[in-house]
Amino acid sequence: MKSKAVLAVIGFAAALAISLPAMAQKKSDGYYAGLLLGKSNSFAFCDNLGPTCLDQRETWKLLGGYRFNRYFAVEAGWHFLGEAKDEDPAAPKNARSKAADLVGVLSYPMGRELSVYVLGGAYRGNIKGSDSTGMTFNKSNYGGTYGAGLQWDYFAPVSLRGGWQVYPRMGGDDAGPRTNIMVWNVGAIYNFE
């Protein structure tokens, strides 16, 4: 009788020891929201303009998404892409850019807490501004967007994210030549568990 009790205790302890790592794993699905801050660069805005042209500006992005598992998520975001300016007093020009996007996010875990991700999807962008003659422009367009980065989940339920994203071929017509806007950003994501 005693040996059966000892065997039962050993079996229970072994089952508990085996299940502890599974219980310690964080939940890999659910909703999340975040804020990213960074810098943008508009590749064609300062073409043929003088040294007073500034095309690297501060940006921010609000995002929310749903993670289906540790490898795939769908994310929607609103990105203020900054304001590019030519501060030449003889011919001032400015352009303020923003975009809303819907992307799929593929993640590959590189350990328990660090993962690399790529994202791709569609955006609706807008460039609004004025040129040296006082003419205003407001150009909206659609296109594809893509990016990549790293996410660190060490401070659960908060994750840290850093990466880049490109919004190709924004603008055109009276807003000037089409331009690719590249954004580098870092920020925090809150995972609702």
Coordinates of N, CA, C and O in Angstrom, one line a residue:
M1 N 0.8 -1.2 0.0 CA 0.0 0.0 0.0 C 0.9 1.3 0.0 O 0.6 2.2 -0.7
K2 N 1.9 1.2 0.8 CA 2.8 2.3 0.9 C 3.5 2.6 -0.4 O 3.7 3.7 -0.8
S3 N 3.9 1.5 -1.1 CA 4.6 1.7 -2.4 C 3.7 2.3 -3.5 O 4.1 3.0 -4.3
K4 N 2.4 2.0 -3.4 CA 1.4 2.6 -4.3 C 1.3 4.1 -4.1 O 1.2 4.9 -5.0
A5 N 1.3 4.5 -2.8 CA 1.2 5.9 -2.5 C 2.4 6.6 -3.0 O 2.4 7.7 -3.5
V6 N 3.6 6.0 -2.7 CA 4.9 6.7 -3.2 C 4.9 6.8 -4.7 O 5.3 7.8 -5.2
L7 N 4.5 5.7 -5.4 CA 4.4 5.7 -6.8 C 3.4 6.8 -7.3 O 3.7 7.5 -8.3
A8 N 2.3 7.0 -6.7 CA 1.3 8.0 -7.0 C 1.9 9.4 -6.9 O 1.7 10.3 -7.7
V9 N 2.6 9.6 -5.8 CA 3.2 10.9 -5.5 C 4.3 11.2 -6.5 O 4.4 12.3 -7.1
I10 N 5.1 10.2 -6.9 CA 6.2 10.4 -7.9 C 5.6 10.6 -9.2 O 6.0 11.5 -10.0
G11 N 4.5 9.9 -9.6 CA 3.8 10.1 -10.8 C 3.2 11.5 -10.9 O 3.3 12.2 -11.9
F12 N 2.6 12.0 -9.8 CA 2.0 13.3 -9.8 C 3.1 14.4 -9.9 O 3.0 15.4 -10.7
A13 N 4.2 14.2 -9.2 CA 5.4 15.2 -9.3 C 5.9 15.2 -10.7 O 6.3 16.3 -11.2
A14 N 6.1 14.0 -11.4 CA 6.6 14.0 -12.7 C 5.6 14.7 -13.7 O 6.1 15.5 -14.6
A15 N 4.3 14.5 -13.5 CA 3.3 15.1 -14.4 C 3.4 16.6 -14.2 O 3.3 17.4 -15.2
L16 N 3.5 17.1 -13.0 CA 3.6 18.5 -12.7 C 4.9 19.1 -13.3 O 4.8 20.2 -13.9
A17 N 6.0 18.4 -13.1 CA 7.3 18.9 -13.7 C 7.2 19.0 -15.2 O 7.7 20.0 -15.8
I18 N 6.5 18.1 -15.8 CA 6.4 18.1 -17.3 C 5.5 19.3 -17.7 O 5.7 19.9 -18.7
S19 N 4.4 19.5 -17.0 CA 3.5 20.5 -17.4 C 3.9 22.0 -17.0 O 3.3 22.9 -17.6
L20 N 4.8 22.2 -16.1 CA 5.2 23.5 -15.7 C 5.7 24.4 -16.9 O 5.3 25.5 -17.0
P21 N 6.6 23.9 -17.7 CA 7.0 24.7 -18.9 C 5.8 25.1 -19.8 O 5.8 26.2 -20.3
A22 N 4.9 24.2 -20.0 CA 3.7 24.6 -20.8 C 2.9 25.6 -20.1 O 2.4 26.5 -20.8
M23 N 2.8 25.6 -18.8 CA 2.0 26.6 -18.1 C 2.7 28.0 -18.1 O 2.1 29.0 -18.1
A24 N 4.1 27.9 -18.2 CA 4.8 29.2 -18.1 C 4.9 29.9 -19.5 O 5.2 31.0 -19.6
Q25 N 4.5 29.2 -20.6 CA 4.5 29.8 -21.9 C 3.4 30.9 -21.9 O 2.3 30.7 -21.4
K26 N 3.8 32.0 -22.5 CA 2.8 33.1 -22.6 C 1.7 32.8 -23.7 O 2.0 32.0 -24.6
K27 N 0.6 33.3 -23.5 CA -0.5 33.2 -24.5 C 0.0 33.8 -25.8 O 0.5 34.9 -25.8
S28 N -0.2 33.1 -26.9 CA 0.3 33.5 -28.2 C -0.8 34.2 -29.1 O -0.5 34.6 -30.1
D29 N -2.1 34.1 -28.6 CA -3.1 34.8 -29.5 C -3.8 35.9 -28.7 O -3.7 35.9 -27.5
G30 N -4.5 36.7 -29.4 CA -5.2 37.8 -28.7 C -5.0 39.2 -29.3 O -4.3 39.3 -30.3
Y31 N -5.7 40.1 -28.8 CA -5.7 41.5 -29.3 C -4.5 42.2 -28.7 O -4.0 41.9 -27.6
Y32 N -4.0 43.3 -29.5 CA -3.0 44.1 -29.0 C -3.1 45.5 -29.6 O -3.8 45.7 -30.6
A33 N -2.5 46.5 -28.9 CA -2.5 47.9 -29.4 C -1.2 48.5 -29.1 O -0.5 48.1 -28.1
G34 N -0.8 49.5 -29.8 CA 0.5 50.1 -29.6 C 0.7 51.5 -30.1 O -0.2 52.0 -30.9
L35 N 1.8 52.1 -29.8 CA 2.2 53.4 -30.3 C 3.7 53.3 -30.7 O 4.5 52.8 -29.9
L36 N 4.0 53.8 -31.9 CA 5.4 53.8 -32.4 C 5.8 55.2 -32.7 O 5.0 56.0 -33.2
L37 N 7.0 55.5 -32.4 CA 7.6 56.9 -32.7 C 8.8 56.7 -33.6 O 9.5 55.7 -33.4
G38 N 9.0 57.7 -34.5 CA 10.2 57.5 -35.3 C 10.5 58.7 -36.2 O 10.1 59.8 -36.0
K39 N 11.2 58.4 -37.3 CA 11.6 59.4 -38.3 C 11.2 58.9 -39.7 O 11.2 57.7 -40.0
S40 N 10.8 59.8 -40.6 CA 10.5 59.4 -41.9 C 11.4 60.2 -42.9 O 12.0 61.2 -42.6
N41 N 11.5 59.6 -44.1 CA 12.3 60.2 -45.2 C 11.5 60.1 -46.4 O 11.1 59.0 -46.9
S42 N 11.3 61.3 -47.1 CA 10.6 61.3 -48.3 C 11.6 61.4 -49.4 O 12.3 62.4 -49.5
F43 N 11.7 60.4 -50.3 CA 12.8 60.3 -51.2 C 12.8 61.3 -52.3 O 13.9 61.6 -52.9
A44 N 11.7 61.8 -52.8 CA 11.7 62.7 -54.0 C 11.3 64.1 -53.6 O 11.4 65.0 -54.5
F45 N 10.9 64.4 -52.4 CA 10.4 65.8 -52.1 C 11.5 66.8 -52.3 O 11.2 67.9 -52.8
C46 N 12.7 66.6 -51.9 CA 13.8 67.6 -52.0 C 14.5 67.6 -53.3 O 15.5 68.3 -53.5
D47 N 14.1 66.7 -54.3 CA 14.7 66.8 -55.6 C 14.6 68.2 -56.2 O 13.6 68.8 -56.2
N48 N 15.7 68.7 -56.7 CA 15.8 70.0 -57.4 C 15.5 71.2 -56.4 O 15.2 72.2 -56.9
L49 N 15.6 70.9 -55.1 CA 15.4 72.0 -54.2 C 16.7 72.3 -53.5 O 17.7 71.5 -53.5
G50 N 16.9 73.4 -52.8 CA 18.1 73.8 -52.2 C 18.4 73.1 -50.9 O 17.7 72.2 -50.4
P51 N 19.5 73.6 -50.3 CA 20.0 73.0 -49.0 C 19.0 73.3 -47.8 O 19.2 72.7 -46.7
T52 N 18.1 74.2 -48.0 CA 17.1 74.5 -46.9 C 16.0 73.5 -46.8 O 15.1 73.6 -46.0
C53 N 16.0 72.5 -47.7 CA 14.9 71.5 -47.8 C 15.1 70.4 -46.7 O 16.2 69.9 -46.6
L54 N 14.1 70.2 -45.9 CA 14.1 69.1 -44.9 C 13.1 68.1 -45.2 O 11.9 68.3 -45.2
D55 N 13.6 66.8 -45.5 CA 12.6 65.8 -45.8 C 12.7 64.6 -44.8 O 12.1 63.6 -45.0
Q56 N 13.3 64.8 -43.7 CA 13.3 63.8 -42.6 C 12.6 64.5 -41.4 O 13.1 65.4 -40.8
R57 N 11.5 63.9 -41.0 CA 10.7 64.4 -40.0 C 10.3 63.4 -39.0 O 10.3 62.2 -39.2
E58 N 9.8 63.9 -37.8 CA 9.3 63.0 -36.8 C 7.9 62.4 -37.2 O 7.1 63.0 -37.8
T59 N 7.7 61.1 -36.8 CA 6.5 60.4 -37.1 C 5.9 59.7 -35.9 O 6.6 59.6 -34.9
W60 N 4.7 59.4 -36.0 CA 4.1 58.5 -34.9 C 3.0 57.6 -35.6 O 2.4 58.0 -36.6
K61 N 2.7 56.5 -35.0 CA 1.7 55.6 -35.5 C 1.0 54.9 -34.3 O 1.6 54.5 -33.4
L62 N -0.4 54.9 -34.5 CA -1.2 54.2 -33.6 C -1.6 52.9 -34.3 O -2.0 52.9 -35.5
L63 N -1.6 51.8 -33.6 CA -1.9 50.5 -34.3 C -2.7 49.6 -33.3 O -2.6 49.7 -32.1
G64 N -3.4 48.7 -33.9 CA -4.1 47.7 -33.2 C -4.2 46.4 -34.1 O -4.2 46.5 -35.3
G65 N -4.2 45.3 -33.4 CA -4.3 44.1 -34.2 C -4.7 42.9 -33.4 O -5.0 43.0 -32.2
Y66 N -4.8 41.8 -34.1 CA -5.1 40.5 -33.5 C -4.1 39.4 -34.0 O -3.8 39.3 -35.1
R67 N -3.5 38.8 -33.0 CA -2.5 37.8 -33.2 C -3.2 36.4 -33.1 O -3.8 36.1 -32.1
F68 N -3.2 35.7 -34.3 CA -3.8 34.4 -34.3 C -3.0 33.3 -33.7 O -3.5 32.3 -33.1
N69 N -1.7 33.4 -33.8 CA -0.7 32.5 -33.1 C 0.6 33.2 -33.1 O 0.7 34.4 -33.4
R70 N 1.7 32.5 -32.7 CA 2.9 33.2 -32.6 C 3.6 33.6 -33.9 O 4.6 34.3 -34.0
Y71 N 3.0 33.1 -35.0 CA 3.5 33.3 -36.3 C 2.8 34.3 -37.2 O 3.3 34.9 -38.2
F72 N 1.5 34.6 -36.9 CA 0.7 35.4 -37.8 C -0.3 36.3 -37.1 O -0.9 35.9 -36.1
A73 N -0.3 37.6 -37.6 CA -1.2 38.6 -37.0 C -1.8 39.5 -38.1 O -1.1 39.6 -39.2
V74 N -2.9 40.1 -37.9 CA -3.4 41.1 -38.8 C -3.5 42.4 -38.0 O -3.9 42.4 -36.8
E75 N -3.0 43.5 -38.6 CA -2.8 44.8 -37.9 C -3.4 45.9 -38.7 O -3.2 46.0 -39.9
A76 N -4.0 46.9 -38.1 CA -4.5 48.1 -38.7 C -3.8 49.3 -38.0 O -3.6 49.2 -36.8
G77 N -3.4 50.3 -38.8 CA -2.7 51.4 -38.1 C -3.0 52.8 -38.8 O -3.4 52.8 -40.0
W78 N -2.8 53.8 -38.1 CA -2.9 55.2 -38.6 C -1.5 55.8 -38.3 O -1.1 55.9 -37.2
H79 N -0.9 56.3 -39.4 CA 0.5 56.8 -39.3 C 0.6 58.2 -39.8 O 0.2 58.6 -40.9
F80 N 1.0 59.1 -38.9 CA 1.4 60.5 -39.3 C 2.8 60.4 -39.7 O 3.7 60.1 -39.0
L81 N 3.0 60.7 -41.0 CA 4.3 60.5 -41.7 C 5.2 61.7 -41.6 O 6.3 61.7 -42.2
G82 N 4.8 62.8 -41.0 CA 5.7 63.9 -40.9 C 5.3 65.0 -41.9 O 4.5 64.9 -42.8
E83 N 6.1 66.1 -41.8 CA 5.9 67.2 -42.7 C 7.3 67.6 -43.3 O 8.2 68.0 -42.6
A84 N 7.4 67.4 -44.6 CA 8.6 67.8 -45.3 C 8.5 69.3 -45.7 O 7.4 69.8 -46.1
K85 N 9.6 70.0 -45.6 CA 9.6 71.5 -45.8 C 10.8 71.9 -46.6 O 11.9 71.4 -46.4
D86 N 10.6 72.9 -47.5 CA 11.7 73.7 -48.0 C 11.5 75.1 -47.4 O 10.6 75.8 -47.7
E87 N 12.5 75.5 -46.6 CA 12.4 76.7 -45.9 C 13.0 77.9 -46.6 O 13.4 78.9 -45.9
D88 N 13.2 77.8 -47.9 CA 13.8 78.9 -48.7 C 12.8 80.0 -48.7 O 11.6 79.8 -49.1
P89 N 13.2 81.2 -48.1 CA 12.2 82.3 -48.1 C 11.7 82.7 -49.5 O 10.6 83.3 -49.6
A90 N 12.5 82.5 -50.5 CA 12.0 82.9 -51.8 C 11.0 82.0 -52.4 O 10.2 82.4 -53.3
A91 N 11.1 80.7 -52.0 CA 10.2 79.7 -52.6 C 9.8 78.6 -51.6 O 10.2 77.5 -51.7
P92 N 9.0 79.0 -50.6 CA 8.7 78.0 -49.6 C 7.8 76.9 -50.1 O 7.0 77.2 -51.0
K93 N 7.9 75.7 -49.6 CA 7.1 74.6 -50.0 C 7.0 73.6 -48.8 O 7.9 73.4 -48.1
N94 N 5.8 73.1 -48.6 CA 5.7 72.1 -47.5 C 4.7 71.0 -47.9 O 3.8 71.2 -48.8
A95 N 4.8 69.9 -47.3 CA 3.9 68.7 -47.6 C 3.8 67.9 -46.3 O 4.8 67.4 -45.8
R96 N 2.5 67.7 -45.9 CA 2.2 66.9 -44.7 C 1.6 65.6 -45.2 O 0.7 65.6 -46.0
S97 N 2.2 64.5 -44.7 CA 1.8 63.2 -45.1 C 1.2 62.3 -44.0 O 1.6 62.4 -42.8
K98 N 0.2 61.5 -44.3 CA -0.4 60.6 -43.4 C -0.9 59.4 -44.2 O -1.1 59.4 -45.4
A99 N -1.0 58.2 -43.5 CA -1.5 57.0 -44.1 C -2.2 56.1 -43.1 O -1.9 56.1 -41.9
A100 N -3.2 55.4 -43.6 CA -3.9 54.3 -42.8 C -3.5 53.0 -43.5 O -3.5 53.0 -44.8
D101 N -3.2 52.0 -42.8 CA -2.8 50.8 -43.4 C -3.5 49.5 -42.8 O -3.9 49.6 -41.6
L102 N -3.6 48.5 -43.5 CA -4.0 47.2 -43.1 C -3.0 46.2 -43.6 O -2.8 46.0 -44.8
V103 N -2.3 45.5 -42.6 CA -1.2 44.6 -43.0 C -1.3 43.2 -42.3 O -1.9 43.1 -41.3
G104 N -0.7 42.3 -42.9 CA -0.5 41.0 -42.3 C 0.9 41.0 -41.7 O 1.8 41.5 -42.4
V105 N 1.1 40.4 -40.6 CA 2.4 40.4 -39.9 C 2.8 38.9 -39.7 O 2.1 38.1 -39.0
L106 N 3.9 38.5 -40.3 CA 4.5 37.2 -40.2 C 5.7 37.3 -39.2 O 6.6 38.1 -39.4
S107 N 5.7 36.5 -38.1 CA 6.7 36.6 -37.1 C 7.4 35.2 -37.1 O 6.8 34.2 -37.2
Y108 N 8.7 35.3 -36.8 CA 9.5 34.1 -36.6 C 10.2 34.2 -35.3 O 11.1 35.1 -35.1
P109 N 9.9 33.4 -34.3 CA 10.5 33.5 -33.0 C 12.0 33.1 -33.1 O 12.3 32.1 -33.7
M110 N 12.9 33.9 -32.5 CA 14.3 33.6 -32.4 C 14.7 33.3 -30.9 O 15.6 33.9 -30.4
G111 N 13.9 32.5 -30.3 CA 14.0 32.2 -28.9 C 12.7 32.5 -28.2 O 11.7 32.6 -28.9
R112 N 12.7 32.5 -26.9 CA 11.4 32.7 -26.2 C 10.8 34.1 -26.3 O 9.6 34.3 -26.3
E113 N 11.7 35.1 -26.3 CA 11.2 36.5 -26.2 C 11.4 37.4 -27.4 O 10.8 38.4 -27.6
L114 N 12.4 37.0 -28.2 CA 12.8 37.8 -29.4 C 12.2 37.2 -30.7 O 12.3 36.0 -30.9
S115 N 11.6 38.0 -31.5 CA 11.2 37.5 -32.8 C 11.4 38.6 -33.9 O 11.5 39.8 -33.6
V116 N 11.7 38.1 -35.1 CA 11.8 38.9 -36.3 C 10.5 38.9 -37.0 O 9.8 37.9 -37.0
Y117 N 10.1 40.0 -37.6 CA 8.8 40.1 -38.3 C 8.9 40.7 -39.6 O 9.8 41.6 -39.8
V118 N 8.1 40.4 -40.6 CA 7.9 41.1 -41.8 C 6.4 41.4 -41.9 O 5.6 40.7 -41.4
L119 N 6.1 42.5 -42.6 CA 4.7 42.9 -42.7 C 4.5 43.3 -44.1 O 5.4 43.8 -44.8
G120 N 3.2 43.2 -44.6 CA 2.9 43.6 -45.9 C 1.4 43.7 -46.0 O 0.6 43.0 -45.4
G121 N 0.9 44.7 -46.8 CA -0.5 44.9 -47.0 C -0.8 46.1 -47.9 O 0.0 46.4 -48.8
A122 N -1.8 46.8 -47.6 CA -2.3 48.0 -48.4 C -2.4 49.2 -47.5 O -2.6 49.1 -46.3
Y123 N -2.3 50.4 -48.1 CA -2.4 51.7 -47.4 C -3.3 52.6 -48.3 O -3.4 52.5 -49.5
R124 N -3.8 53.6 -47.6 CA -4.5 54.7 -48.2 C -3.7 55.9 -47.6 O -3.7 56.2 -46.4
G125 N -3.0 56.7 -48.5 CA -2.2 57.8 -48.1 C -2.7 59.1 -48.6 O -3.5 59.2 -49.5
N126 N -2.3 60.2 -47.9 CA -2.6 61.5 -48.3 C -1.5 62.4 -48.1 O -0.8 62.4 -47.1
I127 N -1.2 63.3 -49.1 CA -0.2 64.4 -49.0 C -0.9 65.7 -49.2 O -1.6 65.8 -50.2
K128 N -0.8 66.6 -48.3 CA -1.5 67.9 -48.3 C -0.4 69.0 -48.1 O 0.4 68.8 -47.2
G129 N -0.5 70.1 -48.8 CA 0.5 71.1 -48.6 C 0.3 72.3 -49.5 O -0.8 72.5 -50.1
S130 N 1.4 73.1 -49.7 CA 1.3 74.3 -50.5 C 2.7 74.5 -51.1 O 3.7 74.0 -50.6
D131 N 2.7 75.2 -52.3 CA 4.0 75.5 -52.9 C 4.3 77.0 -52.8 O 3.6 77.8 -52.2
S132 N 5.4 77.5 -53.5 CA 5.8 78.8 -53.4 C 4.8 79.8 -54.0 O 4.9 81.0 -53.6
T133 N 3.9 79.4 -54.9 CA 3.0 80.3 -55.5 C 1.7 80.5 -54.6 O 0.8 81.2 -55.0
G134 N 1.6 79.8 -53.5 CA 0.5 79.8 -52.7 C -0.6 78.8 -53.1 O -1.7 78.7 -52.5
M135 N -0.3 78.0 -54.1 CA -1.2 77.0 -54.5 C -1.2 75.8 -53.5 O -0.1 75.4 -53.1
T136 N -2.4 75.3 -53.2 CA -2.4 74.2 -52.3 C -2.7 72.9 -53.0 O -3.3 73.0 -54.1
F137 N -2.3 71.8 -52.4 CA -2.6 70.5 -53.1 C -3.0 69.6 -52.0 O -2.7 69.7 -50.8
N138 N -3.8 68.6 -52.4 CA -4.3 67.6 -51.5 C -4.5 66.3 -52.3 O -5.5 66.2 -53.1
K139 N -3.6 65.4 -52.3 CA -3.6 64.2 -53.1 C -3.6 63.0 -52.3 O -2.8 62.7 -51.4
S140 N -4.7 62.1 -52.5 CA -4.8 60.8 -51.8 C -4.6 59.7 -52.9 O -4.9 59.9 -54.0
N141 N -4.0 58.6 -52.4 CA -3.9 57.5 -53.3 C -3.7 56.2 -52.4 O -3.6 56.3 -51.2
Y142 N -3.8 55.1 -53.1 CA -3.7 53.8 -52.5 C -2.5 53.1 -53.0 O -2.0 53.3 -54.1
G143 N -2.0 52.1 -52.2 CA -0.9 51.3 -52.7 C -0.6 50.2 -51.7 O -1.2 50.0 -50.7
G144 N 0.5 49.5 -52.0 CA 1.0 48.5 -51.1 C 2.0 49.0 -50.2 O 2.7 50.0 -50.5
T145 N 2.2 48.4 -49.0 CA 3.2 48.8 -48.0 C 3.8 47.5 -47.5 O 3.2 46.5 -47.5
Y146 N 5.1 47.7 -47.1 CA 5.8 46.6 -46.6 C 6.9 47.0 -45.6 O 7.2 48.2 -45.5
G147 N 7.4 46.1 -44.7 CA 8.4 46.5 -43.7 C 8.9 45.3 -43.0 O 8.5 44.1 -43.3
A148 N 9.7 45.5 -42.0 CA 10.3 44.4 -41.3 C 10.9 45.0 -39.9 O 11.0 46.2 -39.8
G149 N 11.2 44.1 -39.0 CA 11.7 44.6 -37.7 C 11.9 43.5 -36.7 O 11.8 42.3 -37.0
L150 N 12.1 43.9 -35.5 CA 12.3 43.0 -34.3 C 11.3 43.3 -33.3 O 10.9 44.5 -33.1
Q151 N 10.8 42.3 -32.5 CA 9.9 42.5 -31.4 C 10.4 41.7 -30.2 O 10.8 40.6 -30.4
W152 N 10.5 42.4 -29.1 CA 11.0 41.8 -27.8 C 9.9 41.7 -26.8 O 9.3 42.8 -26.4
D153 N 9.6 40.5 -26.4 CA 8.4 40.3 -25.5 C 8.9 40.1 -24.1 O 8.2 39.4 -23.3
Y154 N 10.0 40.6 -23.6 CA 10.5 40.4 -22.3 C 9.6 40.9 -21.2 O 9.5 40.3 -20.1
F155 N 9.0 42.1 -21.4 CA 8.3 42.8 -20.3 C 6.8 42.5 -20.4 O 6.0 43.4 -20.3
A156 N 6.4 41.3 -20.6 CA 5.0 40.9 -20.8 C 4.1 41.5 -19.7 O 4.5 41.5 -18.6
P157 N 3.0 42.0 -20.1 CA 2.3 42.0 -21.4 C 2.7 43.1 -22.4 O 2.0 43.2 -23.4
V158 N 3.7 43.8 -22.1 CA 4.2 44.9 -23.0 C 5.3 44.3 -23.8 O 6.2 43.7 -23.3
S159 N 5.3 44.6 -25.1 CA 6.3 44.2 -26.0 C 7.0 45.5 -26.6 O 6.3 46.5 -26.8
L160 N 8.3 45.4 -26.9 CA 9.0 46.5 -27.5 C 9.2 46.1 -29.0 O 9.6 45.0 -29.3
R161 N 9.0 47.1 -29.9 CA 9.1 46.8 -31.3 C 9.9 47.9 -31.9 O 9.8 49.1 -31.6
G162 N 10.8 47.5 -32.9 CA 11.6 48.4 -33.7 C 11.6 47.9 -35.1 O 11.8 46.7 -35.3
G163 N 11.5 48.8 -36.1 CA 11.6 48.4 -37.5 C 11.4 49.5 -38.4 O 11.5 50.7 -38.1
W164 N 11.2 49.1 -39.7 CA 11.0 50.1 -40.7 C 9.8 49.7 -41.6 O 9.4 48.5 -41.6
Q165 N 9.2 50.7 -42.3 CA 8.1 50.4 -43.1 C 8.1 51.4 -44.3 O 8.5 52.6 -44.1
V166 N 7.8 51.0 -45.5 CA 7.8 51.8 -46.7 C 6.4 52.0 -47.2 O 5.6 51.1 -47.3
Y167 N 6.1 53.3 -47.6 CA 4.8 53.6 -48.3 C 5.2 54.1 -49.7 O 5.6 55.3 -49.8
P168 N 5.2 53.2 -50.7 CA 5.7 53.6 -52.0 C 4.7 54.4 -52.8 O 3.5 54.3 -52.6
R169 N 5.2 55.3 -53.7 CA 4.5 56.0 -54.7 C 3.4 56.9 -54.1 O 2.3 56.9 -54.6
M170 N 3.7 57.6 -53.1 CA 2.7 58.5 -52.5 C 2.8 59.9 -53.3 O 3.8 60.2 -53.8
G171 N 1.7 60.6 -53.4 CA 1.7 61.9 -54.0 C 1.3 61.8 -55.5 O 0.6 60.9 -55.9
G172 N 2.0 62.6 -56.3 CA 1.8 62.7 -57.7 C 0.9 63.8 -58.1 O 0.4 64.6 -57.2
D173 N 0.7 64.1 -59.4 CA -0.1 65.2 -59.9 C 0.4 66.5 -59.3 O 1.5 66.8 -59.3
D174 N -0.6 67.3 -58.8 CA -0.2 68.6 -58.2 C 0.6 68.6 -56.9 O 1.1 69.6 -56.5
A175 N 0.7 67.4 -56.3 CA 1.5 67.3 -55.1 C 3.0 67.0 -55.4 O 3.8 66.8 -54.5
G176 N 3.3 67.1 -56.7 CA 4.7 66.9 -57.1 C 4.9 65.4 -57.5 O 4.0 64.6 -57.6
P177 N 6.2 65.1 -57.7 CA 6.5 63.7 -58.2 C 6.1 62.7 -57.1 O 6.1 62.9 -55.9
R178 N 5.7 61.5 -57.6 CA 5.4 60.4 -56.7 C 6.7 60.1 -55.9 O 7.8 60.1 -56.4
T179 N 6.5 59.8 -54.6 CA 7.6 59.6 -53.7 C 7.4 58.4 -52.8 O 6.3 58.1 -52.5
N180 N 8.5 57.8 -52.5 CA 8.5 56.7 -51.5 C 8.8 57.3 -50.1 O 9.8 58.0 -50.0
I181 N 8.0 57.0 -49.2 CA 8.2 57.5 -47.8 C 8.6 56.3 -46.9 O 7.9 55.3 -46.8
M182 N 9.8 56.4 -46.4 CA 10.3 55.3 -45.5 C 10.3 55.8 -44.1 O 10.7 56.9 -43.8
V183 N 9.9 54.9 -43.2 CA 9.7 55.2 -41.8 C 10.6 54.2 -41.0 O 10.5 53.0 -41.1
W184 N 11.4 54.8 -40.1 CA 12.1 54.0 -39.0 C 11.4 54.3 -37.7 O 11.2 55.5 -37.4
N185 N 11.0 53.3 -36.9 CA 10.3 53.6 -35.7 C 10.6 52.6 -34.6 O 11.1 51.5 -34.9
V186 N 10.3 53.0 -33.4 CA 10.4 52.2 -32.2 C 9.2 52.5 -31.3 O 8.6 53.6 -31.4
G187 N 8.8 51.5 -30.5 CA 7.6 51.8 -29.7 C 7.2 50.6 -28.8 O 8.0 49.6 -28.7
A188 N 6.1 50.7 -28.2 CA 5.6 49.7 -27.3 C 4.2 49.2 -27.8 O 3.4 49.9 -28.3
I189 N 4.0 47.9 -27.5 CA 2.8 47.2 -27.9 C 2.2 46.6 -26.6 O 3.0 46.0 -25.8
Y190 N 0.9 46.8 -26.3 CA 0.3 46.2 -25.1 C -0.5 45.0 -25.6 O -1.4 45.2 -26.4
N191 N -0.2 43.8 -25.1 CA -0.9 42.6 -25.4 C -2.1 42.4 -24.4 O -1.8 42.1 -23.2
F192 N -3.3 42.4 -24.8 CA -4.4 42.1 -24.0 C -4.5 40.6 -23.8 O -4.7 39.9 -24.7
E193 N -4.4 40.2 -22.5 CA -4.4 38.8 -22.2 C -5.6 38.3 -21.5 O -6.3 39.0 -20.9

